[in-house]
Structures are given as structure tokens and as C-alpha cells.
Amino acid sequence: MEALIPVINKLQDVFNTVGADVIQLPQIAVVGTQSSGKSSVLESLVGRDLLPRGTGVVTRRPLILQLVHVDPGDARKNDDGGNEGEEWGKFLHTKSQIYTDFEEIRQEIENETERISGNNKGISDDPIHLKIFSPNVVNLTLVDLPGITKVPVGDQPQDIEVQIKDLILKHISNPNCIILAVTAANTDMATSEALKVAREVDPDGRRTLAVVTKLDLMDAGTDAMDVLMGRVIPVKLGLIGVVNRSQLDINNKKSVTDAIRDEHAFLQKKYPSLANRNGTKYLARTLNRLLMHHIRDCLPDLKTRINVLAAQYQSLLGSYGEPVEDQSATLLQLITKFATEYCNTIEGTAKYIETAELCGGARICYIFHETFGRTLESVDPLGGLSTIDILTAIRNATGPRPSLFVPEVSFELLVKKQVKRLEEPSLRCVELVHEEMQRIIQHCSNYSTQELQRFPKLHEAIVEVVTSLLRKRLPITNDMVHNLVAIELAYINTKHPDFADACGVMNNNIEEQRRNRMRELPAAVPRDKSVGKGPSGPTGASGELLAYGADMDGAKAPAAGPQGEQDGTGNWRGMLKKGEEAPGSGPGSPLRGVVNLLDVPAPVARKLSSREQRDCEVIERLIKSYFLIVRKNIQDSVPKAVMHFLVNHVKDSLQSELVGQLYKSGLLNDLLTESEDMAQRRKEAADMLQALQKASQVIAEIRETHLW
């Protein structure tokens, strides 16, 4: 059991070397108001004058004081550095220097305090570590904290009260810390700031021990019997009264040994029934016992905590990587790993699979079959074409000659215009795939090859090479997609099997409609056969002319028949008559009708004749049928072109491109330069891991029998 406190001292030494607070070790923190006698209690426990003394703020930095008991004849064996004296001290900040003169220790504490906190009452939370070896002490670890104050003095900041309280709470909030609350006997216990602060973090009082100082300075006629018996404020770990040296005793160089003897005499005289449960020696034994039991209770959790942290720091150190020894091999390894991860991300075999969103090859597949496919399907085969547009195209394709049939040129012109609309979504598909290939670079850098984070210049160079390769392939892929659409525009294959089938179905429908009209024809045949005869059958060529161009004013084209004959004119004469009867024409302006005939007819909304309607329907059906065939081809060929010219080409040539651009002897040093803080972080992680491993060994040395 006695071996537990040195074990904790060893752990404290181990973690002090790395300056970390990751492990909360068991210790005793001394808390009290300014000049309540905290430092005097510590000196009594040590048995020597070693702490700065005086009025006002004296303790301005936390002092972690480790008391190590050594046997009188065994000093050299217990001291790491070897020493011939019986009592000596060592500071952490002076490394292995040994102090045998306790006056020097006091002076060093003052110097170190002023070095950090200044020489005019300022405070700091940076602790001073002091280890005292002596045969006259029990094994203890104590922390002397600045006294609680209310009013700033000297160059202390206005919030000095808050600063000191925060500093105290930082130490006593540790659940493995025993709180030694020091209160002067000549003040009311109900106003004790030390007990108030202790209750904030330890409301049950399970780890609070109260010390009542200055028992000899109480007013005449009063005593501390009720306080020491716990009747005023009960404290679970108990209350212990002590008598310290006065300032006059210190000035007269009264030794601590004499002070302890006088204290014992005072207690026997003033509090005989309580003398054996008060005093400095009883306080030292109580603290030693409390700390040992507390360490025993904390040790299992402490062991678990150290092992967990060791595993975490081992993993962290692994992520930082080893220092580079063979630069060529390291560079080649990183390049190969990046290229492999890039290709694996596209193939879907990457080690790190994204769960939040689609990425890599899965996203490219989504672009091809969802984004691109739906976009093409949303393109209307007749989008942007009105019936008037189709009719105008048919009329323009006939030139000056009246047409007997629907001109084939009009179909080609119109279908090419519609097919051209597939080019923009196809190029957009290439752009989306290119963007995803860019995103894969970042994905591989973040998730797959964390080693690249160590070498920012190499990371930048790899990103630049891959981006350049993608940029180089983009225009080639775009040209291929342009060509795919151009190929479809170059030759309108009306003999395509799917198109022939569609035309066959449509011809059957038209033939049936023609037969239906033939059945109704006798009722509409004009009596004068000469007018109705012509190369195109009963309707005649003149009827066709009217169907296309005669009636641009919105009136229905009249059928050739008796009316034309009675007027004594042919159909073209009827048109001329209409021109002469136009508004503004008359005897005064004989040429105005002719000018109107030469004007370009503007397409206007009107009711179409049956033939116009039929011809438009034929063209619309043909366009729709052929457009669907081309769209199917484009939907199939564009993804294939993108995969061949962009995705697969980049996959196949990525590693060779990276090696060719980066694997050069002149670039090795520059590319494998680590980021400024990486080496520092690796060193810190390695030091912490070493400390944790050493701490784990120290705890492992404790046998189970030591705990009980």
C-alpha cells in the first residue's frame, strides 16, 4: 500500500516531461484564502523552510510538491542522481540539478515565479514542479495554489478574483483530487471561502478535508472545540487543527521541529481530549492514508484510461507516417497508391466507400442513365416546330413549282433541325462526367491516401497533373460527341429498319383514309369534267395550287368547280381578281395590286385545308419516328464515347502520366517536403505515446497485493 504514492509520483514525472494534462492523477490540492496559512501547513509537513513567506500574495503560481520518504542510510539508492545529504530537492525545470540548501530552493521558487508571473503580484497557471527527498516526510503529492482574494493589488488585473478561482477550480475539478480546505480559526467557519469553493465541485464532501490553522490566535475566551468536533460544519473526511509559526517566529529563525513540539504542548494544554487527533504529524499521517486509499480506488480507471489513450496515440502516430528515408521509393509508392485508389473509386472497389452521396463510378453511371437519359427523353421530337412552320418548310422546299407530293427535302431539313437539339445535352453529359472525375481527386486525397496530407507540395503537384490530363481529354471527347451528332446529320437514312416499319404503318393509315375519301367523292365531283381533269386525278393541279398559296388572307380555298367556270376565269385569274380587289387598289393606282402579289406572304394562323393538314401530319409523324431512332442512337453512343475517350483513357494513362511528370530526381526534395507542423505533431504524438507506454509499465509493476 505504501508503494502506491511513489508510483503516482513516477507517473507524474512521466507526464510532466510531455507537459500534458491528458491523465488526471490523484493528488492533494491546498485551497484557502490569502494568508490563511496554506504555505505554513506545507512547510510543517515537509519539516523545513522552503516556501516564500510574507504578507499579501506570496504564492502566485501553482506549486506541485512531491514528498518522497527515504531511509536515512539509503539516500543514494533512492536518489536518481545520487546525493550524500539526507534531505535534498529537485526542480523539473532545472533538470537534474540537486539542491541541498533549502534556502536556495526558496530562492529558486521566487525566481521562477517572477520569471513567469512578473514581480508585482501577477499570477500564472503554469505550475512549478518540486520534489523533496527526506527521511522526515511521508509520501505525499500536494499542490499549493494561490490564495483566494477579492481586491486586485499592484499590477493585478481587475478580474484577479475570477482568474484565481478559475485556476483553483481547474485543479480541484479533477475527480481524482483530494481537496485540503485551509481556514483560519480566528474567522467564522460559516464564511470560509475554501469550503465554499470545495463544495462547488464536491457537494457530497467525499474528497474534502478541512484544516483549521491559527488555533493559538483565537480571541480570549473562545475556543475551536465545536469546530474541531464538526458541530459547526461537518466534513466527511474530518477537520484537523494545527498551530503554525507566527511571522515573529519565522523572523527569529524558529525551526519547524521546535514549532511542532510547541504545537503539541499547546494542544495538550488547550484541547487535551483532541490532542491525539490534531496537529501537523496527525495531518501528515491522515493525508498519507487518504491519498493511498484514494489512489487504490482510482487505479483501475487510471489503468484503463492510459491503455485507451495509448491506443489512440498509436493510431494518430500511424496516420502521421514514418519520417522519409528513401525518397524515391516513398514518392513512387504514393503516386502508385493514389493512381490505384483513383481507379478503384471509379470501379467501385475503393477501400473507403462514401455513404452520404454517390461518388466515382456510381455517379458517372447515374449521369449516363439518369441525368443524361432523362434529359434526352424530355426533348420533344416536335419541340419548336408549329404546324405553320412545317407548312412553310414544305412550301419553301417546292420552289416555284406546284407540288404533287410532299417534298422529301422538307422532311430532311426539319428532321436535321430537331436532331441538332440533341447536341447540347450530349455535351453537358461530357461536362458532368469531367466534373465528377475532378471530384474523385479530392475524394482520394481526403479519404484514401491520408499520407498525401503530409506532403502538401506533392498533393498540389498530383492534383495539377490529373487536372491537366482531364483538361487535355475534354476537347477530344467533346469533338467525338460533336462528330456523333454530325454523323447523324450527315445522312438521313430513310431505309433504317425501324423507320421503314413506322412508314409502313403510316402508309396503311393514309391508304385507308384515301379509300374513305374516294367513297365520298361522287357527291363532290363538278359537272364540267374539263376543269377537274389533270395529271393528279379528279382534284387537278389547279386545286393543288390553291391548297398551297392562293388563300393567304385566311379564307378557305374554294374548290375548282362551276363557280370558276361562271366567272370565265381559271384559278390563277381568280387569284389576280383577289389581288385587284385588295384594299387601296383602284383606278388611280393600277400597279398596287401587282406589288401586293410580289410581297412575301407572312405565315398567319388560319384553318388548314384537308390536304395541308394531311401533309403536315405526314411530316410530323416522319420527324417523330426518325427523331426517336436518332435519340436512341445518341443515348447509347455518347456514354460509350465518354467512357472510351475520357474515363478509360484517364484510368489507363494516369499512373504513367504521374510518374512521367513527377518522378524526377530534381523534384524529390521539393515534393517530399512535409508541412511545417507535421513533424512537430509527429514528435509530440511520439513523446506522448512513449510516456503512456512507460506509465502503463509503471502501473503494471504494481502487484495486486499492494492494493490491500
PDB file of N, CA, C and O in Angstrom, residues 191-236:
ATOM      1  N   THR A 191     -18.116  31.441   7.029  1.00  0.00           N
ATOM      2  CA  THR A 191     -17.699  32.363   5.952  1.00  0.00           C
ATOM      3  C   THR A 191     -16.478  31.834   5.216  1.00  0.00           C
ATOM      4  O   THR A 191     -15.833  32.589   4.473  1.00  0.00           O
ATOM      5  N   SER A 192     -16.150  30.578   5.383  1.00  0.00           N
ATOM      6  CA  SER A 192     -14.942  30.009   4.769  1.00  0.00           C
ATOM      7  C   SER A 192     -15.075  29.932   3.248  1.00  0.00           C
ATOM      8  O   SER A 192     -15.941  29.214   2.721  1.00  0.00           O
ATOM      9  N   GLU A 193     -14.219  30.678   2.558  1.00  0.00           N
ATOM     10  CA  GLU A 193     -14.208  30.641   1.089  1.00  0.00           C
ATOM     11  C   GLU A 193     -13.702  29.288   0.595  1.00  0.00           C
ATOM     12  O   GLU A 193     -14.157  28.779  -0.426  1.00  0.00           O
ATOM     13  N   ALA A 194     -12.731  28.689   1.328  1.00  0.00           N
ATOM     14  CA  ALA A 194     -12.167  27.409   0.901  1.00  0.00           C
ATOM     15  C   ALA A 194     -13.236  26.322   0.878  1.00  0.00           C
ATOM     16  O   ALA A 194     -13.343  25.550  -0.085  1.00  0.00           O
ATOM     17  N   LEU A 195     -14.046  26.243   1.939  1.00  0.00           N
ATOM     18  CA  LEU A 195     -15.105  25.228   1.976  1.00  0.00           C
ATOM     19  C   LEU A 195     -16.184  25.495   0.930  1.00  0.00           C
ATOM     20  O   LEU A 195     -16.759  24.564   0.355  1.00  0.00           O
ATOM     21  N   LYS A 196     -16.428  26.784   0.665  1.00  0.00           N
ATOM     22  CA  LYS A 196     -17.442  27.141  -0.342  1.00  0.00           C
ATOM     23  C   LYS A 196     -17.004  26.664  -1.732  1.00  0.00           C
ATOM     24  O   LYS A 196     -17.775  26.057  -2.482  1.00  0.00           O
ATOM     25  N   VAL A 197     -15.727  26.953  -2.077  1.00  0.00           N
ATOM     26  CA  VAL A 197     -15.206  26.531  -3.389  1.00  0.00           C
ATOM     27  C   VAL A 197     -15.176  25.009  -3.464  1.00  0.00           C
ATOM     28  O   VAL A 197     -15.506  24.411  -4.504  1.00  0.00           O
ATOM     29  N   ALA A 198     -14.787  24.358  -2.364  1.00  0.00           N
ATOM     30  CA  ALA A 198     -14.725  22.894  -2.366  1.00  0.00           C
ATOM     31  C   ALA A 198     -16.099  22.289  -2.601  1.00  0.00           C
ATOM     32  O   ALA A 198     -16.236  21.293  -3.323  1.00  0.00           O
ATOM     33  N   ARG A 199     -17.124  22.876  -2.028  1.00  0.00           N
ATOM     34  CA  ARG A 199     -18.480  22.332  -2.195  1.00  0.00           C
ATOM     35  C   ARG A 199     -18.997  22.488  -3.626  1.00  0.00           C
ATOM     36  O   ARG A 199     -19.878  21.740  -4.042  1.00  0.00           O
ATOM     37  N   GLU A 200     -18.474  23.462  -4.356  1.00  0.00           N
ATOM     38  CA  GLU A 200     -18.919  23.646  -5.747  1.00  0.00           C
ATOM     39  C   GLU A 200     -18.587  22.421  -6.593  1.00  0.00           C
ATOM     40  O   GLU A 200     -19.356  22.040  -7.477  1.00  0.00           O
ATOM     41  N   VAL A 201     -17.409  21.816  -6.323  1.00  0.00           N
ATOM     42  CA  VAL A 201     -17.006  20.663  -7.140  1.00  0.00           C
ATOM     43  C   VAL A 201     -17.187  19.349  -6.395  1.00  0.00           C
ATOM     44  O   VAL A 201     -17.149  18.280  -7.009  1.00  0.00           O
ATOM     45  N   ASP A 202     -17.367  19.411  -5.085  1.00  0.00           N
ATOM     46  CA  ASP A 202     -17.530  18.200  -4.272  1.00  0.00           C
ATOM     47  C   ASP A 202     -18.690  18.401  -3.295  1.00  0.00           C
ATOM     48  O   ASP A 202     -18.497  18.535  -2.088  1.00  0.00           O
ATOM     49  N   PRO A 203     -19.910  18.455  -3.828  1.00  0.00           N
ATOM     50  CA  PRO A 203     -21.056  18.786  -2.959  1.00  0.00           C
ATOM     51  C   PRO A 203     -21.271  17.768  -1.833  1.00  0.00           C
ATOM     52  O   PRO A 203     -21.774  18.120  -0.763  1.00  0.00           O
ATOM     53  N   ASP A 204     -20.885  16.509  -2.042  1.00  0.00           N
ATOM     54  CA  ASP A 204     -21.074  15.492  -1.003  1.00  0.00           C
ATOM     55  C   ASP A 204     -19.943  15.493   0.016  1.00  0.00           C
ATOM     56  O   ASP A 204     -20.036  14.818   1.050  1.00  0.00           O
ATOM     57  N   GLY A 205     -18.861  16.213  -0.280  1.00  0.00           N
ATOM     58  CA  GLY A 205     -17.727  16.273   0.646  1.00  0.00           C
ATOM     59  C   GLY A 205     -16.935  14.987   0.729  1.00  0.00           C
ATOM     60  O   GLY A 205     -16.204  14.763   1.694  1.00  0.00           O
ATOM     61  N   ARG A 206     -17.031  14.118  -0.272  1.00  0.00           N
ATOM     62  CA  ARG A 206     -16.355  12.815  -0.226  1.00  0.00           C
ATOM     63  C   ARG A 206     -14.838  12.945  -0.347  1.00  0.00           C
ATOM     64  O   ARG A 206     -14.108  12.026   0.015  1.00  0.00           O
ATOM     65  N   ARG A 207     -14.365  14.036  -0.901  1.00  0.00           N
ATOM     66  CA  ARG A 207     -12.915  14.193  -1.072  1.00  0.00           C
ATOM     67  C   ARG A 207     -12.415  15.532  -0.513  1.00  0.00           C
ATOM     68  O   ARG A 207     -11.448  16.086  -1.003  1.00  0.00           O
ATOM     69  N   THR A 208     -13.082  16.037   0.512  1.00  0.00           N
ATOM     70  CA  THR A 208     -12.681  17.308   1.132  1.00  0.00           C
ATOM     71  C   THR A 208     -12.250  17.061   2.587  1.00  0.00           C
ATOM     72  O   THR A 208     -12.978  16.434   3.360  1.00  0.00           O
ATOM     73  N   LEU A 209     -11.046  17.546   2.916  1.00  0.00           N
ATOM     74  CA  LEU A 209     -10.528  17.502   4.286  1.00  0.00           C
ATOM     75  C   LEU A 209     -10.280  18.945   4.726  1.00  0.00           C
ATOM     76  O   LEU A 209      -9.612  19.700   4.025  1.00  0.00           O
ATOM     77  N   ALA A 210     -10.829  19.321   5.903  1.00  0.00           N
ATOM     78  CA  ALA A 210     -10.683  20.699   6.383  1.00  0.00           C
ATOM     79  C   ALA A 210      -9.525  20.778   7.376  1.00  0.00           C
ATOM     80  O   ALA A 210      -9.354  19.891   8.227  1.00  0.00           O
ATOM     81  N   VAL A 211      -8.735  21.849   7.230  1.00  0.00           N
ATOM     82  CA  VAL A 211      -7.635  22.116   8.162  1.00  0.00           C
ATOM     83  C   VAL A 211      -7.891  23.479   8.795  1.00  0.00           C
ATOM     84  O   VAL A 211      -8.093  24.475   8.079  1.00  0.00           O
ATOM     85  N   VAL A 212      -7.867  23.524  10.130  1.00  0.00           N
ATOM     86  CA  VAL A 212      -8.098  24.784  10.852  1.00  0.00           C
ATOM     87  C   VAL A 212      -6.742  25.260  11.382  1.00  0.00           C
ATOM     88  O   VAL A 212      -6.103  24.569  12.198  1.00  0.00           O
ATOM     89  N   THR A 213      -6.296  26.415  10.905  1.00  0.00           N
ATOM     90  CA  THR A 213      -4.994  26.963  11.316  1.00  0.00           C
ATOM     91  C   THR A 213      -5.200  28.072  12.356  1.00  0.00           C
ATOM     92  O   THR A 213      -6.332  28.492  12.624  1.00  0.00           O
ATOM     93  N   LYS A 214      -4.072  28.526  12.910  1.00  0.00           N
ATOM     94  CA  LYS A 214      -4.051  29.676  13.837  1.00  0.00           C
ATOM     95  C   LYS A 214      -4.941  29.444  15.067  1.00  0.00           C
ATOM     96  O   LYS A 214      -5.674  30.338  15.506  1.00  0.00           O
ATOM     97  N   LEU A 215      -4.893  28.210  15.629  1.00  0.00           N
ATOM     98  CA  LEU A 215      -5.667  27.934  16.840  1.00  0.00           C
ATOM     99  C   LEU A 215      -5.197  28.802  18.010  1.00  0.00           C
ATOM    100  O   LEU A 215      -5.975  29.100  18.930  1.00  0.00           O
ATOM    101  N   ASP A 216      -3.912  29.209  17.975  1.00  0.00           N
ATOM    102  CA  ASP A 216      -3.357  29.991  19.076  1.00  0.00           C
ATOM    103  C   ASP A 216      -3.678  31.465  18.975  1.00  0.00           C
ATOM    104  O   ASP A 216      -3.331  32.239  19.871  1.00  0.00           O
ATOM    105  N   LEU A 217      -4.344  31.883  17.884  1.00  0.00           N
ATOM    106  CA  LEU A 217      -4.628  33.312  17.698  1.00  0.00           C
ATOM    107  C   LEU A 217      -6.096  33.649  17.921  1.00  0.00           C
ATOM    108  O   LEU A 217      -6.545  34.739  17.570  1.00  0.00           O
ATOM    109  N   MET A 218      -6.843  32.732  18.482  1.00  0.00           N
ATOM    110  CA  MET A 218      -8.265  32.996  18.709  1.00  0.00           C
ATOM    111  C   MET A 218      -8.429  33.997  19.851  1.00  0.00           C
ATOM    112  O   MET A 218      -7.574  34.103  20.744  1.00  0.00           O
ATOM    113  N   ASP A 219      -9.547  34.728  19.815  1.00  0.00           N
ATOM    114  CA  ASP A 219      -9.815  35.717  20.859  1.00  0.00           C
ATOM    115  C   ASP A 219      -9.882  35.040  22.228  1.00  0.00           C
ATOM    116  O   ASP A 219     -10.311  33.882  22.346  1.00  0.00           O
ATOM    117  N   ALA A 220      -9.477  35.800  23.231  1.00  0.00           N
ATOM    118  CA  ALA A 220      -9.535  35.280  24.605  1.00  0.00           C
ATOM    119  C   ALA A 220     -10.974  34.923  24.958  1.00  0.00           C
ATOM    120  O   ALA A 220     -11.920  35.653  24.644  1.00  0.00           O
ATOM    121  N   GLY A 221     -11.141  33.788  25.589  1.00  0.00           N
ATOM    122  CA  GLY A 221     -12.473  33.349  25.994  1.00  0.00           C
ATOM    123  C   GLY A 221     -13.177  32.515  24.944  1.00  0.00           C
ATOM    124  O   GLY A 221     -14.313  32.078  25.157  1.00  0.00           O
ATOM    125  N   THR A 222     -12.557  32.336  23.814  1.00  0.00           N
ATOM    126  CA  THR A 222     -13.176  31.497  22.763  1.00  0.00           C
ATOM    127  C   THR A 222     -12.257  30.315  22.494  1.00  0.00           C
ATOM    128  O   THR A 222     -11.044  30.370  22.722  1.00  0.00           O
ATOM    129  N   ASP A 223     -12.839  29.242  21.968  1.00  0.00           N
ATOM    130  CA  ASP A 223     -12.012  28.109  21.536  1.00  0.00           C
ATOM    131  C   ASP A 223     -12.640  27.486  20.293  1.00  0.00           C
ATOM    132  O   ASP A 223     -13.721  27.877  19.857  1.00  0.00           O
ATOM    133  N   ALA A 224     -11.922  26.525  19.739  1.00  0.00           N
ATOM    134  CA  ALA A 224     -12.360  25.895  18.481  1.00  0.00           C
ATOM    135  C   ALA A 224     -12.922  24.507  18.717  1.00  0.00           C
ATOM    136  O   ALA A 224     -12.934  23.674  17.807  1.00  0.00           O
ATOM    137  N   MET A 225     -13.359  24.218  19.935  1.00  0.00           N
ATOM    138  CA  MET A 225     -13.830  22.878  20.261  1.00  0.00           C
ATOM    139  C   MET A 225     -14.986  22.450  19.359  1.00  0.00           C
ATOM    140  O   MET A 225     -14.970  21.357  18.785  1.00  0.00           O
ATOM    141  N   ASP A 226     -15.991  23.304  19.235  1.00  0.00           N
ATOM    142  CA  ASP A 226     -17.150  22.950  18.394  1.00  0.00           C
ATOM    143  C   ASP A 226     -16.741  22.757  16.939  1.00  0.00           C
ATOM    144  O   ASP A 226     -17.262  21.870  16.247  1.00  0.00           O
ATOM    145  N   VAL A 227     -15.833  23.610  16.492  1.00  0.00           N
ATOM    146  CA  VAL A 227     -15.377  23.498  15.098  1.00  0.00           C
ATOM    147  C   VAL A 227     -14.650  22.183  14.881  1.00  0.00           C
ATOM    148  O   VAL A 227     -14.912  21.440  13.928  1.00  0.00           O
ATOM    149  N   LEU A 228     -13.703  21.862  15.783  1.00  0.00           N
ATOM    150  CA  LEU A 228     -12.900  20.650  15.616  1.00  0.00           C
ATOM    151  C   LEU A 228     -13.729  19.388  15.801  1.00  0.00           C
ATOM    152  O   LEU A 228     -13.395  18.331  15.239  1.00  0.00           O
ATOM    153  N   MET A 229     -14.795  19.476  16.574  1.00  0.00           N
ATOM    154  CA  MET A 229     -15.672  18.317  16.760  1.00  0.00           C
ATOM    155  C   MET A 229     -16.636  18.136  15.589  1.00  0.00           C
ATOM    156  O   MET A 229     -17.369  17.149  15.521  1.00  0.00           O
ATOM    157  N   GLY A 230     -16.642  19.111  14.657  1.00  0.00           N
ATOM    158  CA  GLY A 230     -17.511  19.006  13.486  1.00  0.00           C
ATOM    159  C   GLY A 230     -18.930  19.412  13.746  1.00  0.00           C
ATOM    160  O   GLY A 230     -19.845  19.040  12.997  1.00  0.00           O
ATOM    161  N   ARG A 231     -19.165  20.167  14.802  1.00  0.00           N
ATOM    162  CA  ARG A 231     -20.536  20.565  15.123  1.00  0.00           C
ATOM    163  C   ARG A 231     -20.970  21.787  14.318  1.00  0.00           C
ATOM    164  O   ARG A 231     -22.165  22.003  14.135  1.00  0.00           O
ATOM    165  N   VAL A 232     -20.032  22.604  13.888  1.00  0.00           N
ATOM    166  CA  VAL A 232     -20.388  23.826  13.134  1.00  0.00           C
ATOM    167  C   VAL A 232     -20.651  23.472  11.671  1.00  0.00           C
ATOM    168  O   VAL A 232     -21.750  23.661  11.151  1.00  0.00           O
ATOM    169  N   ILE A 233     -19.611  22.940  11.030  1.00  0.00           N
ATOM    170  CA  ILE A 233     -19.762  22.494   9.631  1.00  0.00           C
ATOM    171  C   ILE A 233     -19.171  21.088   9.547  1.00  0.00           C
ATOM    172  O   ILE A 233     -17.948  20.924   9.659  1.00  0.00           O
ATOM    173  N   PRO A 234     -19.993  20.070   9.382  1.00  0.00           N
ATOM    174  CA  PRO A 234     -19.455  18.706   9.302  1.00  0.00           C
ATOM    175  C   PRO A 234     -18.737  18.471   7.967  1.00  0.00           C
ATOM    176  O   PRO A 234     -19.207  18.900   6.918  1.00  0.00           O
ATOM    177  N   VAL A 235     -17.575  17.845   8.038  1.00  0.00           N
ATOM    178  CA  VAL A 235     -16.808  17.491   6.834  1.00  0.00           C
ATOM    179  C   VAL A 235     -16.547  15.995   6.900  1.00  0.00           C
ATOM    180  O   VAL A 235     -16.053  15.489   7.916  1.00  0.00           O
ATOM    181  N   LYS A 236     -16.863  15.261   5.844  1.00  0.00           N
ATOM    182  CA  LYS A 236     -16.835  13.800   5.893  1.00  0.00           C
ATOM    183  C   LYS A 236     -15.440  13.256   6.185  1.00  0.00           C
ATOM    184  O   LYS A 236     -15.286  12.295   6.928  1.00  0.00           O
TER     185      LYS A 236
END
